Amino acid sequence: LKFSGPILHGLCTMGHGVRHVLKSYGENDPTMLKSSNVRFSSPVYPGETLVTQMWHQESRNGEKTILFQTLVGERDKVVMSGCKIVLRAKPLKSNL
């Protein structure tokens, strides 16, 4: 597979998408994250703007299920598709 230049690591792309969801639906608290599933569908090049579109599904047991996809704004290209996050009903308590 040939790329036109260096690409952003997939885990970095995933981190930005998950962070967008946590900021919008998870009280900006990483302990709210229960699970995540993503599918990488296209590369991201350093300096490009990531835009995440989200849809809230029915909740059960107080948990929230968020479906999302992440695009590169400059190219209007989906780079993560078919993504899903489940958020806990309550944040985890720290033992620190």
PDB file of N, CA and C in Angstrom:
ATOM      1  N   LEU A   1       0.848  -1.172   0.000  1.00  0.00           N
ATOM      2  CA  LEU A   1       0.000   0.000   0.000  1.00  0.00           C
ATOM      3  C   LEU A   1       0.895   1.238   0.000  1.00  0.00           C
ATOM      4  N   LYS A   2       0.687   2.123  -0.945  1.00  0.00           N
ATOM      5  CA  LYS A   2       1.480   3.347  -1.069  1.00  0.00           C
ATOM      6  C   LYS A   2       0.656   4.547  -0.622  1.00  0.00           C
ATOM      7  N   PHE A   3       1.292   5.442   0.134  1.00  0.00           N
ATOM      8  CA  PHE A   3       0.661   6.678   0.565  1.00  0.00           C
ATOM      9  C   PHE A   3       1.441   7.852  -0.016  1.00  0.00           C
ATOM     10  N   SER A   4       0.772   8.988  -0.159  1.00  0.00           N
ATOM     11  CA  SER A   4       1.417  10.154  -0.753  1.00  0.00           C
ATOM     12  C   SER A   4       2.333  10.878   0.235  1.00  0.00           C
ATOM     13  N   GLY A   5       2.371  10.450   1.476  1.00  0.00           N
ATOM     14  CA  GLY A   5       3.216  11.052   2.501  1.00  0.00           C
ATOM     15  C   GLY A   5       3.009  10.313   3.804  1.00  0.00           C
ATOM     16  N   PRO A   6       3.580  10.825   4.899  1.00  0.00           N
ATOM     17  CA  PRO A   6       3.376  10.158   6.189  1.00  0.00           C
ATOM     18  C   PRO A   6       1.904  10.209   6.593  1.00  0.00           C
ATOM     19  N   ILE A   7       1.461   9.166   7.289  1.00  0.00           N
ATOM     20  CA  ILE A   7       0.067   9.130   7.742  1.00  0.00           C
ATOM     21  C   ILE A   7       0.013   9.170   9.266  1.00  0.00           C
ATOM     22  N   LEU A   8      -1.132   9.599   9.766  1.00  0.00           N
ATOM     23  CA  LEU A   8      -1.371   9.632  11.204  1.00  0.00           C
ATOM     24  C   LEU A   8      -1.647   8.203  11.669  1.00  0.00           C
ATOM     25  N   HIS A   9      -1.052   7.788  12.759  1.00  0.00           N
ATOM     26  CA  HIS A   9      -1.252   6.432  13.284  1.00  0.00           C
ATOM     27  C   HIS A   9      -2.733   6.217  13.597  1.00  0.00           C
ATOM     28  N   GLY A  10      -3.235   5.031  13.313  1.00  0.00           N
ATOM     29  CA  GLY A  10      -4.647   4.717  13.533  1.00  0.00           C
ATOM     30  C   GLY A  10      -5.097   4.923  14.968  1.00  0.00           C
ATOM     31  N   LEU A  11      -4.232   4.595  15.940  1.00  0.00           N
ATOM     32  CA  LEU A  11      -4.622   4.780  17.342  1.00  0.00           C
ATOM     33  C   LEU A  11      -4.797   6.259  17.678  1.00  0.00           C
ATOM     34  N   CYS A  12      -4.046   7.116  17.015  1.00  0.00           N
ATOM     35  CA  CYS A  12      -4.218   8.560  17.220  1.00  0.00           C
ATOM     36  C   CYS A  12      -5.558   9.004  16.647  1.00  0.00           C
ATOM     37  N   THR A  13      -5.884   8.516  15.450  1.00  0.00           N
ATOM     38  CA  THR A  13      -7.172   8.831  14.833  1.00  0.00           C
ATOM     39  C   THR A  13      -8.310   8.344  15.726  1.00  0.00           C
ATOM     40  N   MET A  14      -8.186   7.117  16.221  1.00  0.00           N
ATOM     41  CA  MET A  14      -9.213   6.544  17.101  1.00  0.00           C
ATOM     42  C   MET A  14      -9.348   7.369  18.383  1.00  0.00           C
ATOM     43  N   GLY A  15      -8.233   7.759  18.946  1.00  0.00           N
ATOM     44  CA  GLY A  15      -8.262   8.566  20.167  1.00  0.00           C
ATOM     45  C   GLY A  15      -9.028   9.863  19.994  1.00  0.00           C
ATOM     46  N   HIS A  16      -8.850  10.507  18.852  1.00  0.00           N
ATOM     47  CA  HIS A  16      -9.580  11.755  18.599  1.00  0.00           C
ATOM     48  C   HIS A  16     -11.075  11.503  18.463  1.00  0.00           C
ATOM     49  N   GLY A  17     -11.457  10.455  17.737  1.00  0.00           N
ATOM     50  CA  GLY A  17     -12.876  10.139  17.580  1.00  0.00           C
ATOM     51  C   GLY A  17     -13.542   9.801  18.907  1.00  0.00           C
ATOM     52  N   VAL A  18     -12.877   8.973  19.706  1.00  0.00           N
ATOM     53  CA  VAL A  18     -13.417   8.595  21.015  1.00  0.00           C
ATOM     54  C   VAL A  18     -13.502   9.821  21.924  1.00  0.00           C
ATOM     55  N   ARG A  19     -12.510  10.659  21.869  1.00  0.00           N
ATOM     56  CA  ARG A  19     -12.503  11.885  22.681  1.00  0.00           C
ATOM     57  C   ARG A  19     -13.677  12.797  22.314  1.00  0.00           C
ATOM     58  N   HIS A  20     -13.971  12.909  21.028  1.00  0.00           N
ATOM     59  CA  HIS A  20     -15.113  13.722  20.600  1.00  0.00           C
ATOM     60  C   HIS A  20     -16.412  13.194  21.209  1.00  0.00           C
ATOM     61  N   VAL A  21     -16.576  11.871  21.210  1.00  0.00           N
ATOM     62  CA  VAL A  21     -17.793  11.266  21.781  1.00  0.00           C
ATOM     63  C   VAL A  21     -17.849  11.496  23.285  1.00  0.00           C
ATOM     64  N   LEU A  22     -16.724  11.274  23.985  1.00  0.00           N
ATOM     65  CA  LEU A  22     -16.707  11.484  25.437  1.00  0.00           C
ATOM     66  C   LEU A  22     -17.030  12.928  25.795  1.00  0.00           C
ATOM     67  N   LYS A  23     -16.535  13.851  25.007  1.00  0.00           N
ATOM     68  CA  LYS A  23     -16.796  15.266  25.278  1.00  0.00           C
ATOM     69  C   LYS A  23     -18.278  15.598  25.092  1.00  0.00           C
ATOM     70  N   SER A  24     -18.920  14.967  24.099  1.00  0.00           N
ATOM     71  CA  SER A  24     -20.323  15.261  23.804  1.00  0.00           C
ATOM     72  C   SER A  24     -21.313  14.486  24.666  1.00  0.00           C
ATOM     73  N   TYR A  25     -20.995  13.236  24.990  1.00  0.00           N
ATOM     74  CA  TYR A  25     -21.968  12.378  25.676  1.00  0.00           C
ATOM     75  C   TYR A  25     -21.477  11.783  27.000  1.00  0.00           C
ATOM     76  N   GLY A  26     -20.180  11.824  27.269  1.00  0.00           N
ATOM     77  CA  GLY A  26     -19.626  11.146  28.436  1.00  0.00           C
ATOM     78  C   GLY A  26     -19.135  12.052  29.530  1.00  0.00           C
ATOM     79  N   GLU A  27     -19.720  13.236  29.637  1.00  0.00           N
ATOM     80  CA  GLU A  27     -19.356  14.183  30.688  1.00  0.00           C
ATOM     81  C   GLU A  27     -17.857  14.517  30.693  1.00  0.00           C
ATOM     82  N   ASN A  28     -17.227  14.318  29.533  1.00  0.00           N
ATOM     83  CA  ASN A  28     -15.794  14.591  29.388  1.00  0.00           C
ATOM     84  C   ASN A  28     -14.950  13.762  30.357  1.00  0.00           C
ATOM     85  N   ASP A  29     -15.447  12.574  30.719  1.00  0.00           N
ATOM     86  CA  ASP A  29     -14.818  11.714  31.724  1.00  0.00           C
ATOM     87  C   ASP A  29     -14.445  10.375  31.095  1.00  0.00           C
ATOM     88  N   PRO A  30     -13.145  10.071  30.963  1.00  0.00           N
ATOM     89  CA  PRO A  30     -12.739   8.820  30.328  1.00  0.00           C
ATOM     90  C   PRO A  30     -13.180   7.568  31.083  1.00  0.00           C
ATOM     91  N   THR A  31     -13.501   7.683  32.371  1.00  0.00           N
ATOM     92  CA  THR A  31     -13.960   6.498  33.108  1.00  0.00           C
ATOM     93  C   THR A  31     -15.376   6.095  32.710  1.00  0.00           C
ATOM     94  N   MET A  32     -16.067   6.946  31.947  1.00  0.00           N
ATOM     95  CA  MET A  32     -17.406   6.607  31.456  1.00  0.00           C
ATOM     96  C   MET A  32     -17.347   5.593  30.308  1.00  0.00           C
ATOM     97  N   LEU A  33     -16.199   5.469  29.666  1.00  0.00           N
ATOM     98  CA  LEU A  33     -16.058   4.568  28.519  1.00  0.00           C
ATOM     99  C   LEU A  33     -16.099   3.110  28.972  1.00  0.00           C
ATOM    100  N   LYS A  34     -17.063   2.370  28.461  1.00  0.00           N
ATOM    101  CA  LYS A  34     -17.173   0.939  28.767  1.00  0.00           C
ATOM    102  C   LYS A  34     -16.564   0.105  27.649  1.00  0.00           C
ATOM    103  N   SER A  35     -16.900   0.431  26.392  1.00  0.00           N
ATOM    104  CA  SER A  35     -16.335  -0.299  25.251  1.00  0.00           C
ATOM    105  C   SER A  35     -16.372   0.569  24.007  1.00  0.00           C
ATOM    106  N   SER A  36     -15.512   0.222  23.049  1.00  0.00           N
ATOM    107  CA  SER A  36     -15.504   0.936  21.773  1.00  0.00           C
ATOM    108  C   SER A  36     -15.133  -0.034  20.654  1.00  0.00           C
ATOM    109  N   ASN A  37     -15.737   0.183  19.506  1.00  0.00           N
ATOM    110  CA  ASN A  37     -15.435  -0.573  18.297  1.00  0.00           C
ATOM    111  C   ASN A  37     -15.302   0.430  17.164  1.00  0.00           C
ATOM    112  N   VAL A  38     -14.231   0.314  16.395  1.00  0.00           N
ATOM    113  CA  VAL A  38     -14.051   1.205  15.247  1.00  0.00           C
ATOM    114  C   VAL A  38     -13.582   0.401  14.042  1.00  0.00           C
ATOM    115  N   ARG A  39     -13.786   0.973  12.883  1.00  0.00           N
ATOM    116  CA  ARG A  39     -13.283   0.399  11.626  1.00  0.00           C
ATOM    117  C   ARG A  39     -12.573   1.516  10.883  1.00  0.00           C
ATOM    118  N   PHE A  40     -11.287   1.315  10.631  1.00  0.00           N
ATOM    119  CA  PHE A  40     -10.514   2.299   9.890  1.00  0.00           C
ATOM    120  C   PHE A  40     -10.790   2.101   8.401  1.00  0.00           C
ATOM    121  N   SER A  41     -11.196   3.173   7.726  1.00  0.00           N
ATOM    122  CA  SER A  41     -11.594   3.031   6.327  1.00  0.00           C
ATOM    123  C   SER A  41     -10.743   3.846   5.352  1.00  0.00           C
ATOM    124  N   SER A  42      -9.927   4.756   5.855  1.00  0.00           N
ATOM    125  CA  SER A  42      -9.074   5.568   4.986  1.00  0.00           C
ATOM    126  C   SER A  42      -7.993   6.228   5.839  1.00  0.00           C
ATOM    127  N   PRO A  43      -6.818   6.499   5.267  1.00  0.00           N
ATOM    128  CA  PRO A  43      -5.754   7.122   6.062  1.00  0.00           C
ATOM    129  C   PRO A  43      -6.021   8.605   6.345  1.00  0.00           C
ATOM    130  N   VAL A  44      -5.381   9.086   7.400  1.00  0.00           N
ATOM    131  CA  VAL A  44      -5.414  10.504   7.774  1.00  0.00           C
ATOM    132  C   VAL A  44      -3.980  11.016   7.664  1.00  0.00           C
ATOM    133  N   TYR A  45      -3.819  12.189   7.089  1.00  0.00           N
ATOM    134  CA  TYR A  45      -2.500  12.797   6.960  1.00  0.00           C
ATOM    135  C   TYR A  45      -2.332  13.868   8.036  1.00  0.00           C
ATOM    136  N   PRO A  46      -1.132  13.980   8.624  1.00  0.00           N
ATOM    137  CA  PRO A  46      -0.908  14.976   9.663  1.00  0.00           C
ATOM    138  C   PRO A  46      -1.356  16.372   9.228  1.00  0.00           C
ATOM    139  N   GLY A  47      -2.036  17.066  10.129  1.00  0.00           N
ATOM    140  CA  GLY A  47      -2.511  18.418   9.869  1.00  0.00           C
ATOM    141  C   GLY A  47      -3.951  18.489   9.391  1.00  0.00           C
ATOM    142  N   GLU A  48      -4.540  17.351   9.033  1.00  0.00           N
ATOM    143  CA  GLU A  48      -5.931  17.363   8.579  1.00  0.00           C
ATOM    144  C   GLU A  48      -6.868  17.489   9.785  1.00  0.00           C
ATOM    145  N   THR A  49      -8.051  18.039   9.545  1.00  0.00           N
ATOM    146  CA  THR A  49      -9.049  18.267  10.587  1.00  0.00           C
ATOM    147  C   THR A  49      -9.997  17.075  10.670  1.00  0.00           C
ATOM    148  N   LEU A  50     -10.141  16.512  11.877  1.00  0.00           N
ATOM    149  CA  LEU A  50     -11.054  15.393  12.086  1.00  0.00           C
ATOM    150  C   LEU A  50     -12.395  15.903  12.594  1.00  0.00           C
ATOM    151  N   VAL A  51     -13.471  15.441  11.961  1.00  0.00           N
ATOM    152  CA  VAL A  51     -14.832  15.812  12.317  1.00  0.00           C
ATOM    153  C   VAL A  51     -15.574  14.522  12.640  1.00  0.00           C
ATOM    154  N   THR A  52     -16.235  14.471  13.793  1.00  0.00           N
ATOM    155  CA  THR A  52     -16.942  13.261  14.200  1.00  0.00           C
ATOM    156  C   THR A  52     -18.446  13.518  14.213  1.00  0.00           C
ATOM    157  N   GLN A  53     -19.167  12.660  13.500  1.00  0.00           N
ATOM    158  CA  GLN A  53     -20.628  12.707  13.479  1.00  0.00           C
ATOM    159  C   GLN A  53     -21.135  11.598  14.400  1.00  0.00           C
ATOM    160  N   MET A  54     -22.115  11.936  15.264  1.00  0.00           N
ATOM    161  CA  MET A  54     -22.579  10.995  16.283  1.00  0.00           C
ATOM    162  C   MET A  54     -24.085  10.862  16.281  1.00  0.00           C
ATOM    163  N   TRP A  55     -24.545   9.658  16.643  1.00  0.00           N
ATOM    164  CA  TRP A  55     -25.967   9.371  16.776  1.00  0.00           C
ATOM    165  C   TRP A  55     -26.170   8.586  18.058  1.00  0.00           C
ATOM    166  N   HIS A  56     -27.046   9.094  18.923  1.00  0.00           N
ATOM    167  CA  HIS A  56     -27.340   8.436  20.193  1.00  0.00           C
ATOM    168  C   HIS A  56     -28.442   7.405  19.981  1.00  0.00           C
ATOM    169  N   GLN A  57     -28.167   6.159  20.342  1.00  0.00           N
ATOM    170  CA  GLN A  57     -29.172   5.102  20.247  1.00  0.00           C
ATOM    171  C   GLN A  57     -29.886   4.969  21.578  1.00  0.00           C
ATOM    172  N   GLU A  58     -30.924   4.137  21.601  1.00  0.00           N
ATOM    173  CA  GLU A  58     -31.642   3.861  22.846  1.00  0.00           C
ATOM    174  C   GLU A  58     -30.667   3.394  23.924  1.00  0.00           C
ATOM    175  N   SER A  59     -30.900   3.844  25.134  1.00  0.00           N
ATOM    176  CA  SER A  59     -30.073   3.438  26.255  1.00  0.00           C
ATOM    177  C   SER A  59     -30.745   2.292  26.997  1.00  0.00           C
ATOM    178  N   ARG A  60     -29.944   1.464  27.622  1.00  0.00           N
ATOM    179  CA  ARG A  60     -30.503   0.409  28.470  1.00  0.00           C
ATOM    180  C   ARG A  60     -29.671   0.328  29.743  1.00  0.00           C
ATOM    181  N   ASN A  61     -30.334   0.060  30.830  1.00  0.00           N
ATOM    182  CA  ASN A  61     -29.669  -0.008  32.141  1.00  0.00           C
ATOM    183  C   ASN A  61     -28.886   1.265  32.444  1.00  0.00           C
ATOM    184  N   GLY A  62     -29.324   2.378  31.906  1.00  0.00           N
ATOM    185  CA  GLY A  62     -28.635   3.644  32.148  1.00  0.00           C
ATOM    186  C   GLY A  62     -27.415   3.859  31.271  1.00  0.00           C
ATOM    187  N   GLU A  63     -26.987   2.823  30.531  1.00  0.00           N
ATOM    188  CA  GLU A  63     -25.843   2.973  29.641  1.00  0.00           C
ATOM    189  C   GLU A  63     -26.282   3.676  28.357  1.00  0.00           C
ATOM    190  N   LYS A  64     -25.349   4.389  27.735  1.00  0.00           N
ATOM    191  CA  LYS A  64     -25.618   5.068  26.466  1.00  0.00           C
ATOM    192  C   LYS A  64     -24.839   4.370  25.358  1.00  0.00           C
ATOM    193  N   THR A  65     -25.493   4.152  24.243  1.00  0.00           N
ATOM    194  CA  THR A  65     -24.819   3.619  23.060  1.00  0.00           C
ATOM    195  C   THR A  65     -24.767   4.726  22.017  1.00  0.00           C
ATOM    196  N   ILE A  66     -23.557   5.029  21.571  1.00  0.00           N
ATOM    197  CA  ILE A  66     -23.346   6.086  20.591  1.00  0.00           C
ATOM    198  C   ILE A  66     -22.738   5.466  19.335  1.00  0.00           C
ATOM    199  N   LEU A  67     -23.380   5.676  18.203  1.00  0.00           N
ATOM    200  CA  LEU A  67     -22.824   5.291  16.911  1.00  0.00           C
ATOM    201  C   LEU A  67     -22.150   6.525  16.332  1.00  0.00           C
ATOM    202  N   PHE A  68     -21.009   6.342  15.680  1.00  0.00           N
ATOM    203  CA  PHE A  68     -20.319   7.508  15.132  1.00  0.00           C
ATOM    204  C   PHE A  68     -19.447   7.143  13.942  1.00  0.00           C
ATOM    205  N   GLN A  69     -19.096   8.168  13.198  1.00  0.00           N
ATOM    206  CA  GLN A  69     -18.088   8.055  12.148  1.00  0.00           C
ATOM    207  C   GLN A  69     -17.247   9.309  12.184  1.00  0.00           C
ATOM    208  N   THR A  70     -16.001   9.173  11.753  1.00  0.00           N
ATOM    209  CA  THR A  70     -15.083  10.307  11.744  1.00  0.00           C
ATOM    210  C   THR A  70     -14.638  10.569  10.316  1.00  0.00           C
ATOM    211  N   LEU A  71     -14.653  11.846   9.958  1.00  0.00           N
ATOM    212  CA  LEU A  71     -14.279  12.271   8.608  1.00  0.00           C
ATOM    213  C   LEU A  71     -13.105  13.234   8.667  1.00  0.00           C
ATOM    214  N   VAL A  72     -12.417  13.363   7.534  1.00  0.00           N
ATOM    215  CA  VAL A  72     -11.429  14.425   7.357  1.00  0.00           C
ATOM    216  C   VAL A  72     -12.181  15.581   6.711  1.00  0.00           C
ATOM    217  N   GLY A  73     -12.229  16.710   7.393  1.00  0.00           N
ATOM    218  CA  GLY A  73     -12.989  17.852   6.920  1.00  0.00           C
ATOM    219  C   GLY A  73     -12.543  18.382   5.575  1.00  0.00           C
ATOM    220  N   GLU A  74     -11.241  18.468   5.362  1.00  0.00           N
ATOM    221  CA  GLU A  74     -10.717  19.049   4.126  1.00  0.00           C
ATOM    222  C   GLU A  74     -11.070  18.211   2.887  1.00  0.00           C
ATOM    223  N   ARG A  75     -11.160  16.896   3.069  1.00  0.00           N
ATOM    224  CA  ARG A  75     -11.436  16.006   1.926  1.00  0.00           C
ATOM    225  C   ARG A  75     -12.847  15.437   1.963  1.00  0.00           C
ATOM    226  N   ASP A  76     -13.619  15.729   3.014  1.00  0.00           N
ATOM    227  CA  ASP A  76     -14.951  15.164   3.198  1.00  0.00           C
ATOM    228  C   ASP A  76     -14.919  13.648   2.991  1.00  0.00           C
ATOM    229  N   LYS A  77     -13.899  13.007   3.582  1.00  0.00           N
ATOM    230  CA  LYS A  77     -13.656  11.574   3.415  1.00  0.00           C
ATOM    231  C   LYS A  77     -13.820  10.883   4.767  1.00  0.00           C
ATOM    232  N   VAL A  78     -14.630   9.811   4.796  1.00  0.00           N
ATOM    233  CA  VAL A  78     -14.816   9.043   6.021  1.00  0.00           C
ATOM    234  C   VAL A  78     -13.546   8.238   6.278  1.00  0.00           C
ATOM    235  N   VAL A  79     -12.974   8.392   7.480  1.00  0.00           N
ATOM    236  CA  VAL A  79     -11.741   7.685   7.830  1.00  0.00           C
ATOM    237  C   VAL A  79     -11.959   6.618   8.903  1.00  0.00           C
ATOM    238  N   MET A  80     -13.049   6.726   9.655  1.00  0.00           N
ATOM    239  CA  MET A  80     -13.475   5.670  10.589  1.00  0.00           C
ATOM    240  C   MET A  80     -14.978   5.518  10.412  1.00  0.00           C
ATOM    241  N   SER A  81     -15.420   4.307  10.112  1.00  0.00           N
ATOM    242  CA  SER A  81     -16.845   4.099   9.836  1.00  0.00           C
ATOM    243  C   SER A  81     -17.381   2.946  10.681  1.00  0.00           C
ATOM    244  N   GLY A  82     -18.705   2.897  10.824  1.00  0.00           N
ATOM    245  CA  GLY A  82     -19.339   1.813  11.565  1.00  0.00           C
ATOM    246  C   GLY A  82     -18.874   1.730  13.006  1.00  0.00           C
ATOM    247  N   CYS A  83     -18.636   2.856  13.639  1.00  0.00           N
ATOM    248  CA  CYS A  83     -18.065   2.900  14.989  1.00  0.00           C
ATOM    249  C   CYS A  83     -19.171   2.908  16.045  1.00  0.00           C
ATOM    250  N   LYS A  84     -18.842   2.340  17.205  1.00  0.00           N
ATOM    251  CA  LYS A  84     -19.815   2.261  18.302  1.00  0.00           C
ATOM    252  C   LYS A  84     -19.084   2.396  19.630  1.00  0.00           C
ATOM    253  N   ILE A  85     -19.688   3.178  20.525  1.00  0.00           N
ATOM    254  CA  ILE A  85     -19.169   3.327  21.889  1.00  0.00           C
ATOM    255  C   ILE A  85     -20.318   3.079  22.856  1.00  0.00           C
ATOM    256  N   VAL A  86     -20.026   2.347  23.924  1.00  0.00           N
ATOM    257  CA  VAL A  86     -20.975   2.169  25.016  1.00  0.00           C
ATOM    258  C   VAL A  86     -20.403   2.911  26.222  1.00  0.00           C
ATOM    259  N   LEU A  87     -21.230   3.800  26.785  1.00  0.00           N
ATOM    260  CA  LEU A  87     -20.825   4.583  27.961  1.00  0.00           C
ATOM    261  C   LEU A  87     -21.543   4.054  29.195  1.00  0.00           C
ATOM    262  N   ARG A  88     -20.830   4.021  30.309  1.00  0.00           N
ATOM    263  CA  ARG A  88     -21.411   3.581  31.577  1.00  0.00           C
ATOM    264  C   ARG A  88     -22.486   4.561  32.063  1.00  0.00           C
ATOM    265  N   ALA A  89     -23.360   4.053  32.927  1.00  0.00           N
ATOM    266  CA  ALA A  89     -24.391   4.901  33.519  1.00  0.00           C
ATOM    267  C   ALA A  89     -23.770   5.897  34.492  1.00  0.00           C
ATOM    268  N   LYS A  90     -22.724   5.478  35.197  1.00  0.00           N
ATOM    269  CA  LYS A  90     -22.042   6.336  36.168  1.00  0.00           C
ATOM    270  C   LYS A  90     -20.537   6.206  35.992  1.00  0.00           C
ATOM    271  N   PRO A  91     -19.786   7.261  36.279  1.00  0.00           N
ATOM    272  CA  PRO A  91     -18.328   7.164  36.182  1.00  0.00           C
ATOM    273  C   PRO A  91     -17.773   6.198  37.227  1.00  0.00           C
ATOM    274  N   LEU A  92     -16.623   5.621  36.931  1.00  0.00           N
ATOM    275  CA  LEU A  92     -15.954   4.761  37.892  1.00  0.00           C
ATOM    276  C   LEU A  92     -15.341   5.618  38.984  1.00  0.00           C
ATOM    277  N   LYS A  93     -15.284   5.088  40.182  1.00  0.00           N
ATOM    278  CA  LYS A  93     -14.644   5.810  41.299  1.00  0.00           C
ATOM    279  C   LYS A  93     -13.165   5.472  41.323  1.00  0.00           C
ATOM    280  N   SER A  94     -12.364   6.463  41.581  1.00  0.00           N
ATOM    281  CA  SER A  94     -10.921   6.288  41.657  1.00  0.00           C
ATOM    282  C   SER A  94     -10.523   5.756  43.027  1.00  0.00           C
ATOM    283  N   ASN A  95      -9.519   4.894  43.057  1.00  0.00           N
ATOM    284  CA  ASN A  95      -8.982   4.379  44.314  1.00  0.00           C
ATOM    285  C   ASN A  95      -7.738   5.132  44.731  1.00  0.00           C
ATOM    286  N   LEU A  96      -7.457   6.249  44.099  1.00  0.00           N
ATOM    287  CA  LEU A  96      -6.256   7.016  44.428  1.00  0.00           C
ATOM    288  C   LEU A  96      -6.436   7.815  45.688  1.00  0.00           C
TER     289      LEU A  96
END
